[in-house]
mmCIF file of C-alpha atoms in Angstrom:
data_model
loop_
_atom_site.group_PDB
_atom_site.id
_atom_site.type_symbol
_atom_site.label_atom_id
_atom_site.label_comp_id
_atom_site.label_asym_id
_atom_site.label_seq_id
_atom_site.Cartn_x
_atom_site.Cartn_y
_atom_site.Cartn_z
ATOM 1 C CA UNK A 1087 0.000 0.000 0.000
ATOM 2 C CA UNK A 1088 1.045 3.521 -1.038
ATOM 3 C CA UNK A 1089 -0.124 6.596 0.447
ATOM 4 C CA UNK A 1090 -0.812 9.325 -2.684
ATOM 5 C CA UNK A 1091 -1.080 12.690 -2.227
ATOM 6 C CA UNK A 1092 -3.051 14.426 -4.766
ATOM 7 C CA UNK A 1093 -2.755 18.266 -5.845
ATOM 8 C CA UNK A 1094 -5.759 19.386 -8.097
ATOM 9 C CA UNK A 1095 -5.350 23.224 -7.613
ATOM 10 C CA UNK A 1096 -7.092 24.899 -10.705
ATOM 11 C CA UNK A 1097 -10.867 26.181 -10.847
ATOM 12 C CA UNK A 1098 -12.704 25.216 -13.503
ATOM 13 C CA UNK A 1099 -12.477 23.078 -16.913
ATOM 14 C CA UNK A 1100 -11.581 20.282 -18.791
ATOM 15 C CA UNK A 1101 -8.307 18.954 -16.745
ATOM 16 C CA UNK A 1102 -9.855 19.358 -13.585
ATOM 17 C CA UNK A 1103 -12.895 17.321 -14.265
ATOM 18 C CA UNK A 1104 -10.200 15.297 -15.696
ATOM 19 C CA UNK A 1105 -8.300 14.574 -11.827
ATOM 20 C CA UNK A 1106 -11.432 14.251 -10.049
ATOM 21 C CA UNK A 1107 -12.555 11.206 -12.227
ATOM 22 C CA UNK A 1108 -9.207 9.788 -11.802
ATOM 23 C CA UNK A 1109 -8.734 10.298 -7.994
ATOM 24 C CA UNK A 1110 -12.110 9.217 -7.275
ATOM 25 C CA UNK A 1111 -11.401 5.875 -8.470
ATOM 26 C CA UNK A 1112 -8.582 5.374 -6.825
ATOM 27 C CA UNK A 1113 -8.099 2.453 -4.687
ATOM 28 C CA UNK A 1114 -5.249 3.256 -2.806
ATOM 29 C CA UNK A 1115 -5.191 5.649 0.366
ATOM 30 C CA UNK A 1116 -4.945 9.491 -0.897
ATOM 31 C CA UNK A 1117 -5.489 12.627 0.111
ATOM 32 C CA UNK A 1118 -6.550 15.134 -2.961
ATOM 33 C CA UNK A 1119 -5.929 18.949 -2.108
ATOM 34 C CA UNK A 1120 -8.315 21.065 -3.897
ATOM 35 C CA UNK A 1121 -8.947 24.728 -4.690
ATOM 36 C CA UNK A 1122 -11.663 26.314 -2.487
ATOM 37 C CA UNK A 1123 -12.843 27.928 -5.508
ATOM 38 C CA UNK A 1124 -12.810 25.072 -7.772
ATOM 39 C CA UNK A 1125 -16.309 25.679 -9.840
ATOM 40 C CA UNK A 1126 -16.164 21.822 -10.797
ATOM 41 C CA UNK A 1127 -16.734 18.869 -8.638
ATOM 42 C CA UNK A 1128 -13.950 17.867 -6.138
ATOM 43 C CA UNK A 1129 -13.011 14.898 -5.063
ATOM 44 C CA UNK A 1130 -14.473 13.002 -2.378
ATOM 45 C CA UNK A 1131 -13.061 14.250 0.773
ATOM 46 C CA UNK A 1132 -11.095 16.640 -0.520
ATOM 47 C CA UNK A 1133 -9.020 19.259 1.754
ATOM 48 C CA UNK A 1134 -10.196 22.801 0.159
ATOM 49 C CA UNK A 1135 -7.176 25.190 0.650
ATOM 50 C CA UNK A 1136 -7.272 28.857 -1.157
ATOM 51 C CA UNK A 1137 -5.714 29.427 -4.087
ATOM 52 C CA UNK A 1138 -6.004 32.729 -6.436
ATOM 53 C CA UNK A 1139 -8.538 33.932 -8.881
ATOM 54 C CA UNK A 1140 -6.595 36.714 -10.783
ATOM 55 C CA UNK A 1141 -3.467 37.885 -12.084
ATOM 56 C CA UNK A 1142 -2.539 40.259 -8.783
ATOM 57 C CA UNK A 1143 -4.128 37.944 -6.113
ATOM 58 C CA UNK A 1144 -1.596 34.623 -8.247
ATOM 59 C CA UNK A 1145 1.638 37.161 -7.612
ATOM 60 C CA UNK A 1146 0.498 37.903 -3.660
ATOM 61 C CA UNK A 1147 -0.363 34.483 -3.237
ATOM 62 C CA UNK A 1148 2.150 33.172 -4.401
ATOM 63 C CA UNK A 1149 4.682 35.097 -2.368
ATOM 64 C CA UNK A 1150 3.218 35.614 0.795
ATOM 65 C CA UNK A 1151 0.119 32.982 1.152
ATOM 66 C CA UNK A 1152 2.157 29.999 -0.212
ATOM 67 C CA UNK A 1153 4.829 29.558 2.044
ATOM 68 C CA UNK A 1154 2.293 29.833 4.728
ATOM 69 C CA UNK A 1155 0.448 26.818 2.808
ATOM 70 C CA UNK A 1156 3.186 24.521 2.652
ATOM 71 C CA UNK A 1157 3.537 25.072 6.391
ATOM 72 C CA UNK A 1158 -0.033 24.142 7.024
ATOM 73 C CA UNK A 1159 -0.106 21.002 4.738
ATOM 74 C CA UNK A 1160 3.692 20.025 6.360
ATOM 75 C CA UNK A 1161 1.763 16.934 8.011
ATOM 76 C CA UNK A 1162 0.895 15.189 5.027
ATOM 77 C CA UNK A 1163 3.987 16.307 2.769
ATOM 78 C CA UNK A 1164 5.603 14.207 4.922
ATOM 79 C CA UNK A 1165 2.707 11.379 5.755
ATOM 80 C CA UNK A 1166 2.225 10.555 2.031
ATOM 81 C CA UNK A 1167 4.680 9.072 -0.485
ATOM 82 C CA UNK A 1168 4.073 10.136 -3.816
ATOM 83 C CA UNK A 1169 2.673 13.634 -4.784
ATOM 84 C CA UNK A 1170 0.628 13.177 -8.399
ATOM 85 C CA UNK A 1171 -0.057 16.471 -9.868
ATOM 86 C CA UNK A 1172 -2.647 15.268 -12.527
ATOM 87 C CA UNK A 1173 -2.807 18.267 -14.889
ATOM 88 C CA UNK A 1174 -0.619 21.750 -14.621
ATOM 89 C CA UNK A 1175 -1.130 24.195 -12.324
ATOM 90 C CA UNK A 1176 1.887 27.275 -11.712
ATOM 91 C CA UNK A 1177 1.893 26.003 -7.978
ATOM 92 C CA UNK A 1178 3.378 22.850 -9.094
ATOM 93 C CA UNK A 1179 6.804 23.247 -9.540
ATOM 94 C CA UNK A 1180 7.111 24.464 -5.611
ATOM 95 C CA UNK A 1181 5.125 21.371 -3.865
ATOM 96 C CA UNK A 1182 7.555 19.005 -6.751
ATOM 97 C CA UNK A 1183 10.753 20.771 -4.944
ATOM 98 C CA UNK A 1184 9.441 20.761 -1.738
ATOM 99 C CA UNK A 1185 8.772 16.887 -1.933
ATOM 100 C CA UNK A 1186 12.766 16.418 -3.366
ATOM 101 C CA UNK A 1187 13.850 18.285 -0.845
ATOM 102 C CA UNK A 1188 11.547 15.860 1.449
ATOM 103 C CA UNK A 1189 12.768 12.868 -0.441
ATOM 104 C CA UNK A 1190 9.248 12.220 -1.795
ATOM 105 C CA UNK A 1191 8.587 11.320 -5.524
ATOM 106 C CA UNK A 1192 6.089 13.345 -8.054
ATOM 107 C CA UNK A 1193 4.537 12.051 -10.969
ATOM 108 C CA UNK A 1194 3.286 14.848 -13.111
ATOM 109 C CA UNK A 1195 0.422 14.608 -15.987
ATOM 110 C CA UNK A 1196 1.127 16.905 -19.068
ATOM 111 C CA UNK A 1197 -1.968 17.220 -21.517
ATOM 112 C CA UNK A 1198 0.318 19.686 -23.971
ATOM 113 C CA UNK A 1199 3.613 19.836 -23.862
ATOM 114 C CA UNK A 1200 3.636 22.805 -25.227
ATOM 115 C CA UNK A 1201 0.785 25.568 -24.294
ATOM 116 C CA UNK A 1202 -1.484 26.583 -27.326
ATOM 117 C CA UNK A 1203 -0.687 29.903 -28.932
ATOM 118 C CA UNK A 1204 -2.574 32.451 -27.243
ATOM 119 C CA UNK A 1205 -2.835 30.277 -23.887
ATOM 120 C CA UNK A 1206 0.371 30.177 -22.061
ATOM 121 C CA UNK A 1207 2.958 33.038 -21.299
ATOM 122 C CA UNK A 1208 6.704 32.190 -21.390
ATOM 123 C CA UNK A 1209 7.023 32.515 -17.780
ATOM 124 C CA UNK A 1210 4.322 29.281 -17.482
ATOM 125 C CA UNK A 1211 6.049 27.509 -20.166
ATOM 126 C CA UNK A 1212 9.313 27.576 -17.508
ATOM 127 C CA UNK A 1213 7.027 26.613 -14.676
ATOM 128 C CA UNK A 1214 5.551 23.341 -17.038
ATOM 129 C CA UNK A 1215 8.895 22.358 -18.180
ATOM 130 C CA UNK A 1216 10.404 22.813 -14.585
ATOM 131 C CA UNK A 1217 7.475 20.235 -13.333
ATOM 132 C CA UNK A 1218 8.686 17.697 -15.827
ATOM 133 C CA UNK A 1219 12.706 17.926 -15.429
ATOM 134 C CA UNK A 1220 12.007 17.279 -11.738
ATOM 135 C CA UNK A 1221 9.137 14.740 -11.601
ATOM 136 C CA UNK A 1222 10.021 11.085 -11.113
ATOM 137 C CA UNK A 1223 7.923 10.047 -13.826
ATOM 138 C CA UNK A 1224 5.519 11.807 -15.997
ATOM 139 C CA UNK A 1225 2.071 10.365 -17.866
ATOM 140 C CA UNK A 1226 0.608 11.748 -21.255
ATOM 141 C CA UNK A 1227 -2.384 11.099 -22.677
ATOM 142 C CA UNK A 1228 -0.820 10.160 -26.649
ATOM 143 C CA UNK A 1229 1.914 9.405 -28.163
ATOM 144 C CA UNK A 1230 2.586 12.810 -29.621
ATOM 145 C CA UNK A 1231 3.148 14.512 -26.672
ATOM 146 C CA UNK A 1232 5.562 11.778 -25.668
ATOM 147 C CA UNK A 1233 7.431 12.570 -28.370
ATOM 148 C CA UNK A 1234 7.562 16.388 -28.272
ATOM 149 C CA UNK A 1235 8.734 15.796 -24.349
ATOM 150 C CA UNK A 1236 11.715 13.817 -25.273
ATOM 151 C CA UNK A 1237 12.132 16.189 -27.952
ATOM 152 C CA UNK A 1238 12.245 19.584 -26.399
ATOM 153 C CA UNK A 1239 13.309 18.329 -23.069
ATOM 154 C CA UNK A 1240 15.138 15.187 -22.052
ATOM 155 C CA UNK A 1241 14.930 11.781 -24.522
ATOM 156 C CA UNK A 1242 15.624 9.553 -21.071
ATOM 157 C CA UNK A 1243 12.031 10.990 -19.385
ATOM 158 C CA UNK A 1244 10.160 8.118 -17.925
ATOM 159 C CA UNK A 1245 7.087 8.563 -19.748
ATOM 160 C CA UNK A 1246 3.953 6.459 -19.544
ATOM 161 C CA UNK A 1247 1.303 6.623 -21.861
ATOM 162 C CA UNK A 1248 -2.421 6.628 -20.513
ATOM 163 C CA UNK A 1249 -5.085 8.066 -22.426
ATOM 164 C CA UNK A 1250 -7.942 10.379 -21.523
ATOM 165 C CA UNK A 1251 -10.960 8.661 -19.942
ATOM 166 C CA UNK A 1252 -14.496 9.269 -20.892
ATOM 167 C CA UNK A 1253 -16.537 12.562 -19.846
ATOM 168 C CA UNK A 1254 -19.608 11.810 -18.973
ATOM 169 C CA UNK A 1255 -21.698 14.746 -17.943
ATOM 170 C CA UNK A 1256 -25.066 14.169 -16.077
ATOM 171 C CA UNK A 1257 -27.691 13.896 -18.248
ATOM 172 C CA UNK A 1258 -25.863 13.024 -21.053
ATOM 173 C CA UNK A 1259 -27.632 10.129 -23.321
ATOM 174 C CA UNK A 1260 -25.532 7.354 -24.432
ATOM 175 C CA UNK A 1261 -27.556 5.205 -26.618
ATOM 176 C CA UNK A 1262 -26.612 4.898 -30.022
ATOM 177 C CA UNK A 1263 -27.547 7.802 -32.474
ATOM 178 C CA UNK A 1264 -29.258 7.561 -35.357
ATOM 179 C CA UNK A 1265 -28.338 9.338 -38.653
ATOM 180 C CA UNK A 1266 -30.717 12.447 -39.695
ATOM 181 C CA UNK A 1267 -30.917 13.590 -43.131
ATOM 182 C CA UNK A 1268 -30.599 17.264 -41.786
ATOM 183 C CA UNK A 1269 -28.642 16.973 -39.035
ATOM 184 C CA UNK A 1270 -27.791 19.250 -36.072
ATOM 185 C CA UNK A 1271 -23.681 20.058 -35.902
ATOM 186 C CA UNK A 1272 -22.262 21.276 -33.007
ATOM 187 C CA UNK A 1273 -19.052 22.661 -31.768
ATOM 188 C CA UNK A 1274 -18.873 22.410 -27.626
ATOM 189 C CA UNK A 1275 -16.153 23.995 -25.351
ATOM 190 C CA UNK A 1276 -14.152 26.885 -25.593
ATOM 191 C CA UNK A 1277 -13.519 29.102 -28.597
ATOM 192 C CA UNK A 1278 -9.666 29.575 -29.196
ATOM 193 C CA UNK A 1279 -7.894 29.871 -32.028
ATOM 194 C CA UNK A 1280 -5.884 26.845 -32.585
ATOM 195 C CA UNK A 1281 -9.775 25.098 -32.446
ATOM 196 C CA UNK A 1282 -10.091 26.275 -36.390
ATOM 197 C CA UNK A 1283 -14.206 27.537 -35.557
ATOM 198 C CA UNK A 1284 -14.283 30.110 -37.975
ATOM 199 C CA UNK A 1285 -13.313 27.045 -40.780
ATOM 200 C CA UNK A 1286 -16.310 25.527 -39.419
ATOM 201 C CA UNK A 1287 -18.502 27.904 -39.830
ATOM 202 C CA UNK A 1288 -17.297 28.971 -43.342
ATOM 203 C CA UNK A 1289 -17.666 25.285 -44.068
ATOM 204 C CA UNK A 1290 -21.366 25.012 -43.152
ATOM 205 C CA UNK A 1291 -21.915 28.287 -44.419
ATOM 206 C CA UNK A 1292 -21.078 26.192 -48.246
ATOM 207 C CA UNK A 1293 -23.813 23.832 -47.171
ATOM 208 C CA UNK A 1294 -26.915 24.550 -48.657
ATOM 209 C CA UNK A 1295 -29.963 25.286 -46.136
ATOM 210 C CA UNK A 1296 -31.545 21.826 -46.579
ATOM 211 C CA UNK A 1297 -28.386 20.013 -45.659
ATOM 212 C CA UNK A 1298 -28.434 20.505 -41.971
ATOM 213 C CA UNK A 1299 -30.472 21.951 -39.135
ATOM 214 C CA UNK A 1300 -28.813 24.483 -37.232
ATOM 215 C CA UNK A 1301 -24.990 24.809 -36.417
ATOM 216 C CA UNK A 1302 -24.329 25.345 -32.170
ATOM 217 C CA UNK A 1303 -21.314 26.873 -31.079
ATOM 218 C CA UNK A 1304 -21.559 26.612 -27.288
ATOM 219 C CA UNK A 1305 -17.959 28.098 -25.336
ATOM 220 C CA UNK A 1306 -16.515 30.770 -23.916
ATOM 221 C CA UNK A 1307 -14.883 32.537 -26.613
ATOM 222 C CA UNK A 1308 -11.722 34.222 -26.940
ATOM 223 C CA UNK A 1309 -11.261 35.208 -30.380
ATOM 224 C CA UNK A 1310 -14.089 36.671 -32.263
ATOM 225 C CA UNK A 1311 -15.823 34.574 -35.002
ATOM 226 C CA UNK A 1312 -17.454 35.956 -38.326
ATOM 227 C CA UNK A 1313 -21.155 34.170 -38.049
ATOM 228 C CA UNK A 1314 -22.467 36.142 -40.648
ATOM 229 C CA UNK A 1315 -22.899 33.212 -43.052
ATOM 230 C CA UNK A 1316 -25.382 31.743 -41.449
ATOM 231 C CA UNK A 1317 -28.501 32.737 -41.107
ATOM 232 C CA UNK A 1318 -29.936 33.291 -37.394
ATOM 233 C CA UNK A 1319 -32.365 30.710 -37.716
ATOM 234 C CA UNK A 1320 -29.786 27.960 -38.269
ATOM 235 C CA UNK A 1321 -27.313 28.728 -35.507
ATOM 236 C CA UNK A 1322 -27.485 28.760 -32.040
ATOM 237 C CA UNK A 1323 -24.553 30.629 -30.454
ATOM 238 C CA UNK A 1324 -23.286 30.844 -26.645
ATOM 239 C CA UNK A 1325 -20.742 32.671 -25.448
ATOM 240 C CA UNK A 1326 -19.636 31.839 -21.794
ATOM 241 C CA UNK A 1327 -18.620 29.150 -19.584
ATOM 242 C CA UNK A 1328 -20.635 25.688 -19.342
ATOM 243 C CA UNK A 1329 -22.283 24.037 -16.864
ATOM 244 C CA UNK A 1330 -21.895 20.020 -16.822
ATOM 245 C CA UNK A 1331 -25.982 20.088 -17.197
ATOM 246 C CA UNK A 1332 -25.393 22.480 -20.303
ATOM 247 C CA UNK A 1333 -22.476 20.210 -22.226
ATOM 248 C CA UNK A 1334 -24.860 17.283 -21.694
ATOM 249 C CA UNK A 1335 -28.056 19.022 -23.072
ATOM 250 C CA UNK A 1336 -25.994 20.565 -25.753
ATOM 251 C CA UNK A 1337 -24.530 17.328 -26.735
ATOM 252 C CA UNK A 1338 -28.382 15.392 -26.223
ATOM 253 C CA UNK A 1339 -29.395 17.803 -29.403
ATOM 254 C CA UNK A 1340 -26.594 17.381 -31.745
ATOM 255 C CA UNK A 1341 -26.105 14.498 -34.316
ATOM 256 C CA UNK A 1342 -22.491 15.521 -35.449
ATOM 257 C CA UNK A 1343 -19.608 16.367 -33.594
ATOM 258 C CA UNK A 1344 -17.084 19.171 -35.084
ATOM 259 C CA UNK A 1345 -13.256 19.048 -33.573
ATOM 260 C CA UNK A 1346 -11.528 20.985 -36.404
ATOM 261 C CA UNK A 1347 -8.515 21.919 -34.745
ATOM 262 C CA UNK A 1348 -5.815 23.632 -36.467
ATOM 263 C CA UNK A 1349 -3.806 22.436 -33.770
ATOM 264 C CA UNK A 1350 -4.353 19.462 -30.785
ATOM 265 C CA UNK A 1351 -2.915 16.821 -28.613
ATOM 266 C CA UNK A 1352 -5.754 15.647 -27.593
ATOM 267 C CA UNK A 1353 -9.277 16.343 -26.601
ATOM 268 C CA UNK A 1354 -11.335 16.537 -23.756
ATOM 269 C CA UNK A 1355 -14.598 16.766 -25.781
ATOM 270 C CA UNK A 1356 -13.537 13.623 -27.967
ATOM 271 C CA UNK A 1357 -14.434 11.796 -25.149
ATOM 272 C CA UNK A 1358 -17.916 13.249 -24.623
ATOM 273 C CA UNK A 1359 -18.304 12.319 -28.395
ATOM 274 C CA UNK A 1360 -17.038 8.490 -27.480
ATOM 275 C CA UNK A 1361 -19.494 8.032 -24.071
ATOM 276 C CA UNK A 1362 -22.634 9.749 -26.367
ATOM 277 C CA UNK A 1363 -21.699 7.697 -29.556
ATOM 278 C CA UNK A 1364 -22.336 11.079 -31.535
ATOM 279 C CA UNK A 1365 -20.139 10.644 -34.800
ATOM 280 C CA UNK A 1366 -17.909 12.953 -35.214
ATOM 281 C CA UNK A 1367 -15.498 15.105 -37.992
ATOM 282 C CA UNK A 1368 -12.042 15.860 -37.051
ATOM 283 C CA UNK A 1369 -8.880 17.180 -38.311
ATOM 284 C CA UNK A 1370 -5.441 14.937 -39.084
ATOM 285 C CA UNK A 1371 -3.839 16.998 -36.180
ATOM 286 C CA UNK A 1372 -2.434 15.359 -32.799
ATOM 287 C CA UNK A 1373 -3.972 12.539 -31.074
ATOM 288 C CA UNK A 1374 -7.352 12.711 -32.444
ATOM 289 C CA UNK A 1375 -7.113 9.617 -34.856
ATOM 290 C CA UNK A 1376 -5.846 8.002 -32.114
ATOM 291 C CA UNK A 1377 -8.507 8.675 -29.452
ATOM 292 C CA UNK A 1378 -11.728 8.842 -31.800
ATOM 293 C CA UNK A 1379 -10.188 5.760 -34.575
ATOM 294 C CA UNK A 1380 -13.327 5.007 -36.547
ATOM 295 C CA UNK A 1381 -15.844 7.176 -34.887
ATOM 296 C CA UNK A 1382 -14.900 10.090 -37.209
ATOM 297 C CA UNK A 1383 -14.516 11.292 -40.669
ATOM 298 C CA UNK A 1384 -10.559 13.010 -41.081
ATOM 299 C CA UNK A 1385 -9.765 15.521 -43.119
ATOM 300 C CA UNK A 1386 -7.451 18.704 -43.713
ATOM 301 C CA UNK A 1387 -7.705 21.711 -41.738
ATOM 302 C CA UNK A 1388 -9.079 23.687 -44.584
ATOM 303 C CA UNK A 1389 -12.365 24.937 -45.061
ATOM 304 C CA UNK A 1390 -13.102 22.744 -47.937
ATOM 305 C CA UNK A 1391 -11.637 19.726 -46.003
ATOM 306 C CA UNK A 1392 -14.365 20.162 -43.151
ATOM 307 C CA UNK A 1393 -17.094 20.675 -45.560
ATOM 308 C CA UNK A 1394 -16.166 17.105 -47.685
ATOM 309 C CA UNK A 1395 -16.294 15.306 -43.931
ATOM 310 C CA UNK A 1396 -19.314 16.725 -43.009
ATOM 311 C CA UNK A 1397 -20.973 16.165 -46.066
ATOM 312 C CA UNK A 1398 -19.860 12.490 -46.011
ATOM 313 C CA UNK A 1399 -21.660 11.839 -42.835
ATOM 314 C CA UNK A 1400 -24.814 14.004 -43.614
ATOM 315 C CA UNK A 1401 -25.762 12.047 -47.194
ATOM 316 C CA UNK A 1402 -24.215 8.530 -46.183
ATOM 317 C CA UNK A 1403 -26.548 6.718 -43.579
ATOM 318 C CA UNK A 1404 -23.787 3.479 -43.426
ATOM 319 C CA UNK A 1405 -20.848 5.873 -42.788
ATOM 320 C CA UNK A 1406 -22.964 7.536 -39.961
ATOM 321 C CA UNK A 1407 -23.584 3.924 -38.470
ATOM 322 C CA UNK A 1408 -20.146 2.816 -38.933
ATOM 323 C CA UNK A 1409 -18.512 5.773 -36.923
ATOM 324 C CA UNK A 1410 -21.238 4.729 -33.786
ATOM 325 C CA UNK A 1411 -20.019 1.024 -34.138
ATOM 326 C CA UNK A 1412 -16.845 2.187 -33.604
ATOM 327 C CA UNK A 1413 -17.520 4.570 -30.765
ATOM 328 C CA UNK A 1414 -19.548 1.944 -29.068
ATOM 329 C CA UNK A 1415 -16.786 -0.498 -29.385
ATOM 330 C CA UNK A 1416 -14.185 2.586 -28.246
ATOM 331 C CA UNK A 1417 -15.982 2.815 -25.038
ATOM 332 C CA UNK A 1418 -15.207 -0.307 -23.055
ATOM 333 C CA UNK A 1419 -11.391 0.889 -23.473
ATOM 334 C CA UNK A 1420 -11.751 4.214 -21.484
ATOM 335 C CA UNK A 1421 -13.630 3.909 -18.269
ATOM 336 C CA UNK A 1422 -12.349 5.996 -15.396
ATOM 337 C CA UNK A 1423 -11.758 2.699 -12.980
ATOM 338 C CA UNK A 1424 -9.188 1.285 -16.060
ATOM 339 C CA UNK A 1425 -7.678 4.760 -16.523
ATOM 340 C CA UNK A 1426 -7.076 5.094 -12.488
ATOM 341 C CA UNK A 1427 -5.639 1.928 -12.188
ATOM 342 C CA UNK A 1428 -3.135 2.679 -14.968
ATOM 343 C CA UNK A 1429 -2.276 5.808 -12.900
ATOM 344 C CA UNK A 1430 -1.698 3.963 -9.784
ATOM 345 C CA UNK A 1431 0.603 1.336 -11.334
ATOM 346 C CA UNK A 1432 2.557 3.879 -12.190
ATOM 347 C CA UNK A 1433 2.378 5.735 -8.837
ATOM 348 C CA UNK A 1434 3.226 2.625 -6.921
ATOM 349 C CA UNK A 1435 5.608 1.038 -8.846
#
């Protein structure tokens, strides 16, 4: 038996949804320290600490509150074993020195090894590659971001590879979907632009009106997107952070699944389009053939690339039911119990 201690320090999205399905499933004895003002759900008895919510609040902190933090949580530094930091967080790097210096080992998750343009500054770029150099062992989620690790930092890295397990919001349905001669296509999550939107739009903006139902972009948005190809009556557009109740309903009403990233490791939402069987068109780009295999349609990142994918699933009923088949099959490979018990291997051995 190994005791794990378990940092999950950021407030809302994606990667933190991402620790609490893995650190609830643990069977080992942990301890998970969470933000207090984590908008997701935390792990089962989690220890709330504060964190930060802006940019001046991160630098006082960091400087004054954080010392006085490590003080406070001395106890279990030195109770627990490992320290598993299952996504990034700029905090990181200190608790991974602080457990060297305690002769504790860290095993660090990176999603990207390298942040998305527009996403990270240089300073956090430091403060990710400083959490890998000094982990003990580090986990991906593909095999391309093993490979840019040993690339840009050290080719020796022990790196495991354990992919991303399925998010299943509440609500969501997960019976097989049928194919609709004028489909709904959706986009979920947030608006950046490495996510290539604006060639989605511009793609189903070339569809003619009788081709699909209505296009939903539902995400917070950080770049602004030209919608003016589409009429009002066949898009639905929302502009702000999700709820889990949201993603599910959003996801309920949709029959096609956009991801046409310009740029990707992974994704997050893949796996939403795996649990929902909701066949799905993706770019060539990352790990996306290699989380979604025959549940999508590939093509370029080019406008007319996305429009020739979607097109194949709207007027081919057997190519629609052959992407489900292969989500439904996808599935039994990426439950959360499978995924944490890769983890632990790897934390207690």
């Amino acid at each position: 038996m190994i005791n794990v201690l378990a940092f999950s320090l950021g407030r809302l999205g994606g990667c933190v949804v991402y620790a609490t399905n893995i650190i609830n499933n643990f069977s080992q004895p942990h301890t998970a320290i969470v933000s207090r003002y984590c908008n997701e759900n935390v792990p089962c008895a989690a220890v709330q600490v504060p964190t930060f919510r802006s940019m001046i609040s991160f630098v006082f902190s960091t400087l004054f509150y954080l010392p006085m933090l490590t003080l406070w949580l001395l106890p279990s530094l030195l109770r627990h074993r490992v320290y598993y930091f299952p996504y990034y967080h700029p905090w990181n790097p200190w608790f991974i020195a602080c457990g060297k210096l305690l002769g504790k080992a860290s095993v660090v998750t990176v999603h990207d090894a390298v942040f998305h343009p527009g996403e990270g500054t240089a300073i956090e770029q430091w403060l990710m590659d400083a959490s890998v150099k000094w982990a003990a062992k580090i986990i991906v989620l593909s095999m391309p971001v093993e490979v840019q690790l040993r690339q840009r930092i050290d080719s020796k890295l022990k790196i495991h590879v354990i992919p991303h397990g399925l998010i299943v919001p509440d609500g969501l349905i997960c019976k097989p979907r049928q194919w609709q001669a004028k489909p709904n296509i959706a986009f979920l999550g947030r608006v950046n632009a490495y996510k290539g939107v604006q060639l989605l739009v511009d793609a189903v903006a070339g569809l003619d009106d009788s081709e699909f139902d209505q296009l939903l972009i539902a995400g917070r948005h950080s770049v602004d997107i030209d919608y003016s190809g589409i009429p009002d009556q066949k898009k639905q557009i929302i502009d702000r952070w999700l709820e889990d109740g949201e993603i599910a309903a959003f996801a309920n009403q949709c029959h096609i699944l956009a991801l046409p990233y310009i740029e990707a490791s992974q994704s997050g939402v893949a796996t939403i389009a795996i649990a929902a069987n909701i066949p799905v068109i993706a770019t060539r780009v990352g790990a996306l053939p290699d989380q979604l295999k025959g549940g999508a349609i590939y093509c370029d990142a080019t406008v007319d690339g996305v429009r020739a994918a979607l097109c194949e699933l709207i007027h081919s009923d057997l190519r629609y039911q052959e992407c489900v088949s292969a989500l439904i099959n996808e599935q039994m490979e990426l439950s959360w119990a499978q995924i944490a018990a890769q983890v632990e291997f790897v934390l207690c051995n």
